[in-house]
Short mmCIF file of C-alpha atoms in Angstrom, two decimals:
data_model
loop_
_atom_site.label_atom_id
_atom_site.label_comp_id
_atom_site.label_asym_id
_atom_site.label_seq_id
_atom_site.Cartn_x
_atom_site.Cartn_y
_atom_site.Cartn_z
CA UNK U 1 4.58 28.10 -76.88
CA UNK U 2 3.70 29.94 -74.42
CA UNK U 3 0.75 28.35 -73.68
CA UNK U 4 2.51 25.15 -72.99
CA UNK U 5 4.84 26.59 -69.98
CA UNK U 6 1.21 28.44 -68.65
CA UNK U 7 -0.61 25.00 -68.57
CA UNK U 8 2.76 23.64 -67.11
CA UNK U 9 3.32 25.98 -64.45
CA UNK U 10 -0.03 25.96 -63.54
CA UNK U 11 -0.10 21.83 -63.49
CA UNK U 12 3.03 22.15 -61.32
CA UNK U 13 1.34 24.86 -58.49
CA UNK U 14 -1.85 23.05 -58.68
CA UNK U 15 0.34 19.51 -58.08
CA UNK U 16 2.09 21.66 -55.03
CA UNK U 17 -1.61 22.79 -53.98
CA UNK U 18 -2.92 19.72 -54.14
CA UNK U 19 0.08 18.14 -51.83
CA UNK U 20 0.15 20.81 -49.54
CA UNK U 21 -2.84 20.29 -48.86
CA UNK U 22 -3.04 16.39 -48.33
CA UNK U 23 -0.02 16.73 -46.64
CA UNK U 24 -2.03 19.47 -44.57
CA UNK U 25 -4.75 16.51 -44.38
CA UNK U 26 -2.82 13.77 -43.53
CA UNK U 27 -1.42 15.79 -40.40
CA UNK U 28 -4.97 17.25 -38.99
CA UNK U 29 -6.03 13.35 -39.43
CA UNK U 30 -3.02 11.81 -37.53
CA UNK U 31 -2.86 14.55 -34.34
CA UNK U 32 -7.19 13.70 -34.07
CA UNK U 33 -5.85 10.21 -33.95
CA UNK U 34 -3.51 10.98 -31.19
CA UNK U 35 -5.71 13.00 -29.23
CA UNK U 36 -8.04 10.23 -29.36
CA UNK U 37 -5.99 7.07 -28.65
CA UNK U 38 -3.85 8.79 -26.13
CA UNK U 39 -6.21 9.58 -23.22
CA UNK U 40 -7.54 5.94 -23.71
CA UNK U 41 -3.99 4.22 -23.79
CA UNK U 42 -3.15 6.43 -20.38
CA UNK U 43 -6.95 5.38 -18.64
CA UNK U 44 -5.81 1.43 -19.67
CA UNK U 45 -2.70 1.78 -17.60
CA UNK U 46 -2.52 1.77 -13.85
CA UNK U 47 -1.23 4.86 -12.14
CA UNK U 48 2.56 4.95 -11.00
CA UNK U 49 1.93 4.70 -7.36
CA UNK U 50 5.31 4.53 -4.94
CA UNK U 51 6.35 1.50 -3.41
CA UNK U 52 4.85 0.98 0.40
CA UNK U 53 7.34 -1.28 2.65
CA UNK U 54 6.11 -0.74 6.31
CA UNK U 55 7.56 -3.28 8.89
CA UNK U 56 4.77 -2.37 11.23
CA UNK U 57 1.12 -0.56 11.33
CA UNK U 58 -0.06 1.33 14.51
CA UNK U 59 -3.99 0.38 14.12
CA UNK U 60 -5.28 2.37 17.28
CA UNK U 61 -6.19 1.65 20.89
CA UNK U 62 -7.49 -1.94 21.89
CA UNK U 63 -10.34 -0.83 23.66
CA UNK U 64 -12.07 0.44 19.98
CA UNK U 65 -12.28 -3.36 19.37
CA UNK U 66 -14.68 -5.44 21.18
CA UNK U 67 -14.36 -9.41 21.66
CA UNK U 68 -15.23 -11.34 19.16
CA UNK U 69 -15.24 -8.56 16.67
CA UNK U 70 -12.71 -8.03 13.49
CA UNK U 71 -11.77 -5.53 10.78
CA UNK U 72 -9.48 -4.86 8.29
CA UNK U 73 -7.30 -2.02 7.36
CA UNK U 74 -4.56 -1.59 5.12
CA UNK U 75 -0.72 -2.57 5.57
CA UNK U 76 0.67 -0.43 2.73
CA UNK U 77 -1.02 -1.95 -0.40
CA UNK U 78 -2.45 -5.12 1.06
CA UNK U 79 -5.55 -5.26 3.17
CA UNK U 80 -5.33 -7.42 6.96
CA UNK U 81 -7.72 -8.79 8.52
CA UNK U 82 -7.51 -8.27 12.37
CA UNK U 83 -10.02 -10.32 14.54
CA UNK U 84 -10.50 -10.05 18.19
CA UNK U 85 -11.67 -13.48 19.62
CA UNK U 86 -14.06 -14.09 22.70
CA UNK U 87 -10.92 -14.54 25.00
CA UNK U 88 -10.07 -11.01 23.87
CA UNK U 89 -6.79 -12.45 22.24
CA UNK U 90 -5.86 -10.59 19.51
CA UNK U 91 -4.99 -12.67 15.76
CA UNK U 92 -4.09 -10.44 12.69
CA UNK U 93 -4.14 -12.60 8.50
CA UNK U 94 -3.93 -10.96 4.97
CA UNK U 95 -7.52 -10.12 4.21
CA UNK U 96 -6.55 -11.96 0.46
CA UNK U 97 -8.00 -15.63 0.05
CA UNK U 98 -5.44 -17.93 -1.00
CA UNK U 99 -7.87 -19.13 -3.93
CA UNK U 100 -8.75 -16.17 -6.09
CA UNK U 101 -7.54 -13.09 -4.16
CA UNK U 102 -11.21 -12.52 -2.81
CA UNK U 103 -11.71 -10.21 0.25
CA UNK U 104 -11.86 -12.49 3.36
CA UNK U 105 -14.48 -11.63 6.25
CA UNK U 106 -14.76 -12.72 9.65
CA UNK U 107 -18.01 -14.67 10.63
CA UNK U 108 -18.89 -13.38 14.80
CA UNK U 109 -21.23 -16.29 14.51
CA UNK U 110 -19.08 -19.18 13.43
CA UNK U 111 -16.03 -18.07 14.42
CA UNK U 112 -14.36 -18.62 11.45
CA UNK U 113 -13.09 -16.47 8.37
CA UNK U 114 -15.01 -16.86 5.29
CA UNK U 115 -14.36 -16.23 1.72
CA UNK U 116 -17.54 -15.59 0.08
CA UNK U 117 -16.56 -16.00 -3.50
CA UNK U 118 -16.52 -19.67 -3.22
CA UNK U 119 -17.59 -20.34 0.22
CA UNK U 120 -14.12 -20.96 1.45
CA UNK U 121 -13.01 -21.05 5.52
CA UNK U 122 -10.81 -20.65 7.07
CA UNK U 123 -10.04 -21.32 11.60
CA UNK U 124 -8.80 -18.95 13.60
CA UNK U 125 -5.16 -20.15 12.90
CA UNK U 126 -5.45 -19.25 9.61
CA UNK U 127 -5.93 -22.94 8.35
CA UNK U 128 -8.17 -23.75 5.28
CA UNK U 129 -10.95 -25.56 6.61
CA UNK U 130 -13.28 -25.94 3.74
CA UNK U 131 -13.62 -24.83 0.00
CA UNK U 132 -11.29 -24.16 -2.56
CA UNK U 133 -8.93 -22.24 -1.26
CA UNK U 134 -5.29 -24.48 -1.75
CA UNK U 135 -3.26 -22.62 1.07
CA UNK U 136 -3.41 -20.98 4.86
CA UNK U 137 -3.74 -17.55 4.86
CA UNK U 138 -0.50 -15.14 5.46
CA UNK U 139 -0.38 -14.44 9.15
CA UNK U 140 0.73 -10.89 10.62
CA UNK U 141 2.20 -11.18 14.45
CA UNK U 142 0.15 -8.75 16.92
CA UNK U 143 1.12 -7.09 20.34
CA UNK U 144 -0.17 -4.66 21.90
CA UNK U 145 2.14 -1.50 23.40
CA UNK U 146 0.86 0.86 25.35
CA UNK U 147 -2.83 -0.23 24.51
CA UNK U 148 -2.08 0.02 20.99
CA UNK U 149 -2.75 -2.75 18.63
CA UNK U 150 0.46 -2.77 16.85
CA UNK U 151 0.89 -5.11 13.48
CA UNK U 152 4.12 -6.29 12.04
CA UNK U 153 5.17 -8.69 9.41
CA UNK U 154 5.57 -12.27 10.33
CA UNK U 155 9.84 -12.72 9.35
CA UNK U 156 8.95 -16.49 10.26
CA UNK U 157 6.47 -16.81 6.55
#
């Protein structure tokens, strides 16, 4: 009878040890899984960036821009293509193609705005001339104040 009690206690001790080890192993596996999955998950999420709401941007002095040249500048989060024509007139457009949001660039030899992704062309008014772009580029207002170039949002568009 005493042996049965001892065996019974021994079985309970073995069971409690086994359940403790199972639980410890499970917690360790869960912690390891979390330490691997969490960084991967955080990497896949884009970082939070504060919204920047600009109405105008001082690009720089007019003297830095030669005639028949261009420059891409950041207007908040959006890229803007600033073009100075041969005549010296300044124009600004969204630097994102209206087809697939590829960056556009100014071709000084043809005096056109070109999207390299699918060979889309725009004229210097921002109108789509050829290729797949479905609509004109968004325009920005450009003014020269005290020989500094100021880009602002075009409220009419």
